[in-house]
Amino acid sequence: MKTFSKKSVIMLLILIALTALSSACSTNQETTEEGGLSGTITLVGSTSVTPVAQELADAFTEKETGVKVEVQGVGSSAGIKASVDGSADIGMSSRNLKDEEKELGIEEHIIAYDGIAIVVHPSNEVSDLTAKQISKIYKGDITNWSEVGGKDAVIEVISREEGSGTRGAFEELMGLESDEGTLVKQDATISDGNGAVYASVAQKETSIGYLSLSYLDEQVKTLKADGVEPTVENIKAGTYKVSRPFLMLTKGEVSDATQAYLDFVFSPEGQEIVVEEGVISVN
Amino acid sequence: MKGNIKVNEYVLKALIWLSAIFTIGILLWILLYIVVNGIGVINWEFLTSTPREVENALWPMIVTTLYLVALSLIISTPIGIFAAIYLVEYAKPGKIVRIIRFATESLSGIPSIIYGLFGMTFFYMVFGLSFSLLSGAITLSIMVLPNIIRTTEEALRAIPNSYREGSLGLGASKLRTILYVVLPSALPGIVTAIILNIGRIVGESAAVYLTAGMVPEVPTSIMDSGRTLSVHMYLLASEMIDFDTAYATATVLVIMILVINLTANKIGLFLNRKRNI
Amino acid sequence: MIKIQQMEEKKKNSRKFDNKLNAKPNKFWTGNKLGSIGAKAIEKLFFISAAIAVLCIIIITIFIFYRGTPAIFEIGLKDFVFGGEWKPSGKLYGILPMIMGSIYSTLGAIIIGVPIGVFTAIFIAEIVPKKFVRIIQPAVALLAGIPSVVYGFFGLVVFVPIIYKHIGGSGNSLLATSLILGIMILPTIISISVSSINSVPREYKEGALALGASHINTIFKVILPAAKSGILAGVILGIGRAVGETMAVILVSGNAAIIPSSLTDKLRTMTGHIALEMKYAMGLQEDALFATGVILFIFIMIINLILNIMTHKVGE
């Protein structure tokens, strides 16, 4: 069939050309060392852990060029689920496992500690809130900034999706969980990821949100919780209580490549990368 | 009475003009706002490096997008054209045709998120495929299939029967007639539709996010996961740590669509002229 | 002079035609036994391709219902569809807020998109001089081609801050969502309305004008009513697109699972709901999302049904 084959030939040519182009233009090393590891490792889970996992993956694959690491940041609960059903080699979670989840036979490896900071817009006069006040704001019992020493403005509450590890840890630490489920008010803005919370808080003067430590910079103002600032030292000392572990989860036997990656994560080099990303190493 | 009518007419005329101005205005506003903010960030390195080398560079995303487009078209074009040929040239009008038509109409009405839902779980359950280009390509192929079938159908139906009759009268078999006479004449419409579907594939994000994943690296096989420009755009828009990159990615996307649309137009005109129709 | 040229063109074309047919026949397709088997195989292939299309819709539909329906029964149809609270941590799986969110945002999109779209279509089809149409049509097509994430992004950086600063609420609102959705369905409504208006027989328009009616009068009293069914089809198609939109909505709606009671309230649509929670839902929560998909499905089917009924009624 003349017309069909012409078209498919053209498409095939385009595909071949693209493959050739990409291997020519990209600077990935094509040579694999003899005797090195090979294979693909998939990591699925928390969006908070993803940046750290990605940096670790980049450094790791530069040493082990035969291995490919794929990091998918879709949410802590998805990470737990993926490690349980085996669709990922490593699951990433930014909160502690719930009791039901612990029974599913997965191994927890704590790779870092992260603080959760309460943030507001830089123009907000409030600098310090008690845990009780934070909890009340998120429940909806306190609705105006004037009730906690700020301007007369309605508080814009920003939270995360229910499956977020950051949210889960935040609720656990702030006493926002109950048998009937979450106590966070239903009309809080739900942002899809630390970055989205960051963007919203940086833009809206009346907002309040919670962020992973690694996302803080001058565009948002960090609040003290019960008078304590969320710094690495305070978290290590235990005086800043709003913190949670970064977990990498595996189930059963892992491939050589996966084990090598995990070893790398716990090595001094790996932990250095952890610190560079703004979280706290386990050492 | 006449006075009233005159006022009404002016009002209506004003509304018509305002609507048109609104439409064109919004288009210009969106395009200019994005391009003006984004064009500054775009340079050769930005487009051709990987995110490891240059912060948030776009090369892997561009390649993934192109791969996905090529793969989806390779799957859906033949199936779509063949199905349309069956509908127009072979099927006897009646139940079968109505069933097929109902199926394609329904397929085109399904929201993209349902395709994502379906692709994410079905392909893993049945074929063991996790996030991969293949998973994404198959899902996208199903999404554009109805459009390819419908436009090919219309293009085929537009060919006057005299062509077919002439060819058959001269002794060619039905299959030869279709392949050598009807199909080539219908080509301009088909090619234009395919190119426009490229635009749709490039712009799709919900279904791709859940099937092809979001790994920001150049895929080396169809089983690899990859991040397309649109998915990258979504991640940037929700993370927005880097406003500049978000604008730049949006600019690249918009320029791509512009080029695709213009190409579709030009090819359509060129092929039409060539056919001397 | 011209006539001779035309005749020569015709001759050239017919010669091309003949040459094509007289080309050496590829033995595989014709003539001998092997050829006819080959031909039959190809023809079977055509049928199989068409069957694949049918297969796809069947598989997708069955799969979604298979995963979603058990959840509806486990949660209880009334509690699911009419439950006002979605709180999986508290075992509440009501999706009424999302259903209302979809309905309200679509309504908002129609209120913005249909009048502007139809009037712009009138502008393109009737008012603008022909030479400008060649510029405007591609412009509208370009609007149609812009990816939804780009629309969502634009809404996020432009509309949301404006609404936050000058109107109230958090900016992420029903208003922002309706605006963006309305703009997104404009091209659909415009292009279909334009072709409907253009296919109204010229005699209608010429007759009305000859009788002394003004241009505007003709448009609204004669042409539009005649183009009604086509325009309606375009509107329904636009509604379909608005209901199915996901990414743009997630970015501007605020995603709060509440029923919006004012334009500045946040909302969550069914599509946004599925997209947000799908990534990490487990167990019953995941099945509940499939169930939301089922409801969405039914929603769209109902809309399509209404389309069919209305176009048949209006077409009379």
PDB file of C-alpha atoms in Angstrom, chain C residues 28-234:
ATOM      1  CA  PHE C  28       0.127  -9.555  -4.464  1.00  0.00           C
ATOM      2  CA  TRP C  29      -3.072  -7.578  -4.592  1.00  0.00           C
ATOM      3  CA  THR C  30      -4.712  -8.874  -7.723  1.00  0.00           C
ATOM      4  CA  GLY C  31      -5.043 -11.679 -10.128  1.00  0.00           C
ATOM      5  CA  ASN C  32      -3.722 -14.973  -8.897  1.00  0.00           C
ATOM      6  CA  LYS C  33      -4.905 -16.991  -5.939  1.00  0.00           C
ATOM      7  CA  LEU C  34      -2.254 -15.673  -3.609  1.00  0.00           C
ATOM      8  CA  GLY C  35      -3.341 -12.184  -4.544  1.00  0.00           C
ATOM      9  CA  SER C  36      -6.936 -12.709  -3.566  1.00  0.00           C
ATOM     10  CA  ILE C  37      -5.918 -14.271  -0.268  1.00  0.00           C
ATOM     11  CA  GLY C  38      -3.780 -11.211   0.371  1.00  0.00           C
ATOM     12  CA  ALA C  39      -6.669  -8.964  -0.517  1.00  0.00           C
ATOM     13  CA  LYS C  40      -9.039 -10.822   1.738  1.00  0.00           C
ATOM     14  CA  ALA C  41      -6.549 -10.597   4.584  1.00  0.00           C
ATOM     15  CA  ILE C  42      -6.243  -6.848   4.196  1.00  0.00           C
ATOM     16  CA  GLU C  43      -9.993  -6.478   4.123  1.00  0.00           C
ATOM     17  CA  LYS C  44     -10.273  -8.502   7.285  1.00  0.00           C
ATOM     18  CA  LEU C  45      -7.718  -6.115   8.768  1.00  0.00           C
ATOM     19  CA  PHE C  46     -10.043  -3.196   8.080  1.00  0.00           C
ATOM     20  CA  PHE C  47     -12.826  -4.867   9.951  1.00  0.00           C
ATOM     21  CA  ILE C  48     -10.562  -5.778  12.856  1.00  0.00           C
ATOM     22  CA  SER C  49      -9.467  -2.157  13.165  1.00  0.00           C
ATOM     23  CA  ALA C  50     -13.042  -1.022  13.423  1.00  0.00           C
ATOM     24  CA  ALA C  51     -13.661  -3.764  15.939  1.00  0.00           C
ATOM     25  CA  ILE C  52     -10.726  -2.545  17.999  1.00  0.00           C
ATOM     26  CA  ALA C  53     -12.425   0.808  18.427  1.00  0.00           C
ATOM     27  CA  VAL C  54     -15.526  -0.918  19.746  1.00  0.00           C
ATOM     28  CA  LEU C  55     -13.398  -3.163  21.937  1.00  0.00           C
ATOM     29  CA  CYS C  56     -11.716  -0.159  23.542  1.00  0.00           C
ATOM     30  CA  ILE C  57     -14.898   1.494  24.642  1.00  0.00           C
ATOM     31  CA  ILE C  58     -16.244  -1.785  25.952  1.00  0.00           C
ATOM     32  CA  ILE C  59     -13.093  -2.525  27.942  1.00  0.00           C
ATOM     33  CA  ILE C  60     -12.869   0.953  29.412  1.00  0.00           C
ATOM     34  CA  THR C  61     -16.534   1.078  30.359  1.00  0.00           C
ATOM     35  CA  ILE C  62     -16.557  -2.374  31.875  1.00  0.00           C
ATOM     36  CA  PHE C  63     -13.342  -1.719  33.769  1.00  0.00           C
ATOM     37  CA  ILE C  64     -14.495   1.535  35.317  1.00  0.00           C
ATOM     38  CA  PHE C  65     -17.833   0.084  36.324  1.00  0.00           C
ATOM     39  CA  TYR C  66     -16.208  -3.093  37.567  1.00  0.00           C
ATOM     40  CA  ARG C  67     -13.898  -1.167  39.868  1.00  0.00           C
ATOM     41  CA  GLY C  68     -16.382   1.481  40.837  1.00  0.00           C
ATOM     42  CA  THR C  69     -19.755  -0.127  41.373  1.00  0.00           C
ATOM     43  CA  PRO C  70     -18.852  -2.369  44.326  1.00  0.00           C
ATOM     44  CA  ALA C  71     -17.666   0.741  46.166  1.00  0.00           C
ATOM     45  CA  ILE C  72     -20.978   2.469  45.567  1.00  0.00           C
ATOM     46  CA  PHE C  73     -22.782  -0.416  47.151  1.00  0.00           C
ATOM     47  CA  GLU C  74     -20.362  -0.705  50.022  1.00  0.00           C
ATOM     48  CA  ILE C  75     -20.685   2.971  50.830  1.00  0.00           C
ATOM     49  CA  GLY C  76     -24.357   3.074  50.000  1.00  0.00           C
ATOM     50  CA  LEU C  77     -25.724   4.917  46.997  1.00  0.00           C
ATOM     51  CA  LYS C  78     -27.460   7.578  49.055  1.00  0.00           C
ATOM     52  CA  ASP C  79     -24.483   8.221  51.314  1.00  0.00           C
ATOM     53  CA  PHE C  80     -22.181   8.350  48.338  1.00  0.00           C
ATOM     54  CA  VAL C  81     -24.036  10.533  45.900  1.00  0.00           C
ATOM     55  CA  PHE C  82     -25.815  12.694  48.445  1.00  0.00           C
ATOM     56  CA  GLY C  83     -23.293  12.607  51.264  1.00  0.00           C
ATOM     57  CA  GLY C  84     -22.023  16.105  51.935  1.00  0.00           C
ATOM     58  CA  GLU C  85     -18.699  15.206  53.506  1.00  0.00           C
ATOM     59  CA  TRP C  86     -15.661  13.557  51.978  1.00  0.00           C
ATOM     60  CA  LYS C  87     -13.404  12.452  54.792  1.00  0.00           C
ATOM     61  CA  PRO C  88     -11.818   9.053  54.168  1.00  0.00           C
ATOM     62  CA  SER C  89      -9.964   9.291  57.487  1.00  0.00           C
ATOM     63  CA  GLY C  90     -13.377   9.382  59.107  1.00  0.00           C
ATOM     64  CA  LYS C  91     -14.884   6.791  56.790  1.00  0.00           C
ATOM     65  CA  LEU C  92     -17.065   9.386  55.104  1.00  0.00           C
ATOM     66  CA  TYR C  93     -17.255   9.122  51.349  1.00  0.00           C
ATOM     67  CA  GLY C  94     -19.844  11.616  50.263  1.00  0.00           C
ATOM     68  CA  ILE C  95     -19.195  13.195  46.869  1.00  0.00           C
ATOM     69  CA  LEU C  96     -22.083  15.624  46.764  1.00  0.00           C
ATOM     70  CA  PRO C  97     -19.728  18.629  47.087  1.00  0.00           C
ATOM     71  CA  MET C  98     -17.803  17.411  44.046  1.00  0.00           C
ATOM     72  CA  ILE C  99     -20.941  16.815  42.016  1.00  0.00           C
ATOM     73  CA  MET C 100     -22.157  20.298  42.860  1.00  0.00           C
ATOM     74  CA  GLY C 101     -18.703  21.657  42.158  1.00  0.00           C
ATOM     75  CA  SER C 102     -18.791  20.179  38.670  1.00  0.00           C
ATOM     76  CA  ILE C 103     -22.317  21.439  38.064  1.00  0.00           C
ATOM     77  CA  TYR C 104     -21.648  24.969  39.295  1.00  0.00           C
ATOM     78  CA  SER C 105     -18.365  25.385  37.449  1.00  0.00           C
ATOM     79  CA  THR C 106     -19.900  24.074  34.243  1.00  0.00           C
ATOM     80  CA  LEU C 107     -22.859  26.427  34.629  1.00  0.00           C
ATOM     81  CA  GLY C 108     -20.430  29.275  35.167  1.00  0.00           C
ATOM     82  CA  ALA C 109     -18.502  28.226  32.082  1.00  0.00           C
ATOM     83  CA  ILE C 110     -21.680  28.200  29.997  1.00  0.00           C
ATOM     84  CA  ILE C 111     -22.815  31.605  31.255  1.00  0.00           C
ATOM     85  CA  ILE C 112     -19.503  33.064  30.204  1.00  0.00           C
ATOM     86  CA  GLY C 113     -18.706  30.964  27.172  1.00  0.00           C
ATOM     87  CA  VAL C 114     -21.996  30.631  25.316  1.00  0.00           C
ATOM     88  CA  PRO C 115     -23.029  34.258  24.837  1.00  0.00           C
ATOM     89  CA  ILE C 116     -19.515  35.389  24.023  1.00  0.00           C
ATOM     90  CA  GLY C 117     -18.960  32.383  21.814  1.00  0.00           C
ATOM     91  CA  VAL C 118     -22.173  32.681  19.834  1.00  0.00           C
ATOM     92  CA  PHE C 119     -21.792  36.428  19.405  1.00  0.00           C
ATOM     93  CA  THR C 120     -18.202  36.017  18.266  1.00  0.00           C
ATOM     94  CA  ALA C 121     -19.385  33.383  15.826  1.00  0.00           C
ATOM     95  CA  ILE C 122     -21.903  35.857  14.461  1.00  0.00           C
ATOM     96  CA  PHE C 123     -19.091  38.335  14.161  1.00  0.00           C
ATOM     97  CA  ILE C 124     -16.948  35.929  12.182  1.00  0.00           C
ATOM     98  CA  ALA C 125     -19.707  34.600   9.979  1.00  0.00           C
ATOM     99  CA  GLU C 126     -21.671  37.717   9.270  1.00  0.00           C
ATOM    100  CA  ILE C 127     -19.987  40.930  10.181  1.00  0.00           C
ATOM    101  CA  VAL C 128     -16.322  40.659   9.436  1.00  0.00           C
ATOM    102  CA  PRO C 129     -15.140  41.204   5.881  1.00  0.00           C
ATOM    103  CA  LYS C 130     -13.996  37.968   4.278  1.00  0.00           C
ATOM    104  CA  LYS C 131     -10.339  38.828   4.162  1.00  0.00           C
ATOM    105  CA  PHE C 132     -10.101  39.068   7.936  1.00  0.00           C
ATOM    106  CA  VAL C 133     -11.764  35.717   8.437  1.00  0.00           C
ATOM    107  CA  ARG C 134      -8.580  34.027   7.238  1.00  0.00           C
ATOM    108  CA  ILE C 135      -6.763  35.613  10.161  1.00  0.00           C
ATOM    109  CA  ILE C 136      -9.416  35.135  12.812  1.00  0.00           C
ATOM    110  CA  GLN C 137     -10.214  31.481  12.139  1.00  0.00           C
ATOM    111  CA  PRO C 138      -6.650  30.277  12.772  1.00  0.00           C
ATOM    112  CA  ALA C 139      -6.571  32.508  15.850  1.00  0.00           C
ATOM    113  CA  VAL C 140      -9.600  30.705  17.242  1.00  0.00           C
ATOM    114  CA  ALA C 141      -8.027  27.376  16.332  1.00  0.00           C
ATOM    115  CA  LEU C 142      -4.936  28.457  18.250  1.00  0.00           C
ATOM    116  CA  LEU C 143      -7.058  29.175  21.312  1.00  0.00           C
ATOM    117  CA  ALA C 144      -8.360  25.633  21.003  1.00  0.00           C
ATOM    118  CA  GLY C 145      -4.898  24.184  20.849  1.00  0.00           C
ATOM    119  CA  ILE C 146      -3.457  25.775  23.984  1.00  0.00           C
ATOM    120  CA  PRO C 147      -2.870  23.001  26.517  1.00  0.00           C
ATOM    121  CA  SER C 148      -5.108  23.014  29.563  1.00  0.00           C
ATOM    122  CA  VAL C 149      -2.160  23.273  31.967  1.00  0.00           C
ATOM    123  CA  VAL C 150      -1.190  26.547  30.329  1.00  0.00           C
ATOM    124  CA  TYR C 151      -4.729  27.849  30.844  1.00  0.00           C
ATOM    125  CA  GLY C 152      -4.595  26.698  34.442  1.00  0.00           C
ATOM    126  CA  PHE C 153      -1.233  28.341  34.940  1.00  0.00           C
ATOM    127  CA  PHE C 154      -2.479  31.601  33.450  1.00  0.00           C
ATOM    128  CA  GLY C 155      -5.544  31.492  35.667  1.00  0.00           C
ATOM    129  CA  LEU C 156      -3.316  30.855  38.655  1.00  0.00           C
ATOM    130  CA  VAL C 157      -0.939  33.755  38.064  1.00  0.00           C
ATOM    131  CA  VAL C 158      -3.419  36.281  36.670  1.00  0.00           C
ATOM    132  CA  PHE C 159      -7.015  35.665  37.700  1.00  0.00           C
ATOM    133  CA  VAL C 160      -6.491  34.243  41.166  1.00  0.00           C
ATOM    134  CA  PRO C 161      -4.390  37.134  42.507  1.00  0.00           C
ATOM    135  CA  ILE C 162      -6.785  39.686  41.011  1.00  0.00           C
ATOM    136  CA  ILE C 163      -9.779  38.034  42.626  1.00  0.00           C
ATOM    137  CA  TYR C 164      -7.898  37.668  45.928  1.00  0.00           C
ATOM    138  CA  LYS C 165      -6.919  41.328  46.039  1.00  0.00           C
ATOM    139  CA  HIS C 166      -9.974  43.033  44.606  1.00  0.00           C
ATOM    140  CA  ILE C 167     -12.970  40.813  45.110  1.00  0.00           C
ATOM    141  CA  GLY C 168     -12.373  38.670  48.142  1.00  0.00           C
ATOM    142  CA  GLY C 169     -11.953  35.162  49.353  1.00  0.00           C
ATOM    143  CA  SER C 170      -8.821  33.264  48.582  1.00  0.00           C
ATOM    144  CA  GLY C 171      -8.724  33.925  44.882  1.00  0.00           C
ATOM    145  CA  ASN C 172      -9.036  30.231  44.183  1.00  0.00           C
ATOM    146  CA  SER C 173     -12.715  30.314  43.531  1.00  0.00           C
ATOM    147  CA  LEU C 174     -15.763  29.432  41.543  1.00  0.00           C
ATOM    148  CA  LEU C 175     -15.328  32.698  39.702  1.00  0.00           C
ATOM    149  CA  ALA C 176     -11.784  31.896  38.612  1.00  0.00           C
ATOM    150  CA  THR C 177     -12.770  28.377  37.604  1.00  0.00           C
ATOM    151  CA  SER C 178     -15.784  29.535  35.614  1.00  0.00           C
ATOM    152  CA  LEU C 179     -13.725  32.179  33.847  1.00  0.00           C
ATOM    153  CA  ILE C 180     -11.019  29.762  32.793  1.00  0.00           C
ATOM    154  CA  LEU C 181     -13.457  27.051  31.766  1.00  0.00           C
ATOM    155  CA  GLY C 182     -15.554  29.578  29.875  1.00  0.00           C
ATOM    156  CA  ILE C 183     -12.524  30.708  27.916  1.00  0.00           C
ATOM    157  CA  MET C 184     -11.522  27.126  27.238  1.00  0.00           C
ATOM    158  CA  ILE C 185     -14.827  26.209  25.648  1.00  0.00           C
ATOM    159  CA  LEU C 186     -14.993  29.354  23.511  1.00  0.00           C
ATOM    160  CA  PRO C 187     -13.207  27.853  20.489  1.00  0.00           C
ATOM    161  CA  THR C 188     -15.471  24.817  20.463  1.00  0.00           C
ATOM    162  CA  ILE C 189     -18.630  26.890  20.556  1.00  0.00           C
ATOM    163  CA  ILE C 190     -17.300  29.417  18.084  1.00  0.00           C
ATOM    164  CA  SER C 191     -16.155  26.997  15.413  1.00  0.00           C
ATOM    165  CA  ILE C 192     -19.290  24.881  15.462  1.00  0.00           C
ATOM    166  CA  SER C 193     -21.546  27.930  15.576  1.00  0.00           C
ATOM    167  CA  VAL C 194     -19.686  29.478  12.661  1.00  0.00           C
ATOM    168  CA  SER C 195     -20.208  26.423  10.484  1.00  0.00           C
ATOM    169  CA  SER C 196     -23.844  26.220  11.547  1.00  0.00           C
ATOM    170  CA  ILE C 197     -24.440  29.829  10.661  1.00  0.00           C
ATOM    171  CA  ASN C 198     -22.623  29.413   7.386  1.00  0.00           C
ATOM    172  CA  SER C 199     -24.719  26.440   6.428  1.00  0.00           C
ATOM    173  CA  VAL C 200     -27.982  28.308   6.750  1.00  0.00           C
ATOM    174  CA  PRO C 201     -29.253  28.529   3.154  1.00  0.00           C
ATOM    175  CA  ARG C 202     -28.542  31.899   1.612  1.00  0.00           C
ATOM    176  CA  GLU C 203     -32.121  32.278   0.499  1.00  0.00           C
ATOM    177  CA  TYR C 204     -33.178  32.731   4.105  1.00  0.00           C
ATOM    178  CA  LYS C 205     -30.880  35.676   4.570  1.00  0.00           C
ATOM    179  CA  GLU C 206     -31.469  37.178   1.158  1.00  0.00           C
ATOM    180  CA  GLY C 207     -35.199  36.787   1.518  1.00  0.00           C
ATOM    181  CA  ALA C 208     -35.251  38.588   4.842  1.00  0.00           C
ATOM    182  CA  LEU C 209     -33.043  41.377   3.605  1.00  0.00           C
ATOM    183  CA  ALA C 210     -35.128  41.752   0.484  1.00  0.00           C
ATOM    184  CA  LEU C 211     -38.185  42.153   2.652  1.00  0.00           C
ATOM    185  CA  GLY C 212     -36.532  45.144   4.249  1.00  0.00           C
ATOM    186  CA  ALA C 213     -35.203  43.697   7.484  1.00  0.00           C
ATOM    187  CA  SER C 214     -31.951  45.146   8.772  1.00  0.00           C
ATOM    188  CA  HIS C 215     -28.843  43.001   8.923  1.00  0.00           C
ATOM    189  CA  ILE C 216     -29.005  42.643  12.703  1.00  0.00           C
ATOM    190  CA  ASN C 217     -32.661  41.783  12.576  1.00  0.00           C
ATOM    191  CA  THR C 218     -31.991  39.163   9.957  1.00  0.00           C
ATOM    192  CA  ILE C 219     -29.263  37.618  12.042  1.00  0.00           C
ATOM    193  CA  PHE C 220     -31.280  37.312  15.187  1.00  0.00           C
ATOM    194  CA  LYS C 221     -34.720  36.625  13.808  1.00  0.00           C
ATOM    195  CA  VAL C 222     -33.882  34.459  10.824  1.00  0.00           C
ATOM    196  CA  ILE C 223     -30.356  33.051  10.705  1.00  0.00           C
ATOM    197  CA  LEU C 224     -29.860  32.184  14.360  1.00  0.00           C
ATOM    198  CA  PRO C 225     -33.112  30.289  14.719  1.00  0.00           C
ATOM    199  CA  ALA C 226     -32.250  28.356  11.577  1.00  0.00           C
ATOM    200  CA  ALA C 227     -28.795  27.524  12.934  1.00  0.00           C
ATOM    201  CA  LYS C 228     -30.198  26.650  16.347  1.00  0.00           C
ATOM    202  CA  SER C 229     -29.602  22.894  16.300  1.00  0.00           C
ATOM    203  CA  GLY C 230     -26.007  23.232  15.181  1.00  0.00           C
ATOM    204  CA  ILE C 231     -25.243  25.877  17.767  1.00  0.00           C
ATOM    205  CA  LEU C 232     -26.864  23.737  20.437  1.00  0.00           C
ATOM    206  CA  ALA C 233     -24.663  20.822  19.427  1.00  0.00           C
ATOM    207  CA  GLY C 234     -21.651  23.067  19.847  1.00  0.00           C
TER     208      GLY C 234
END
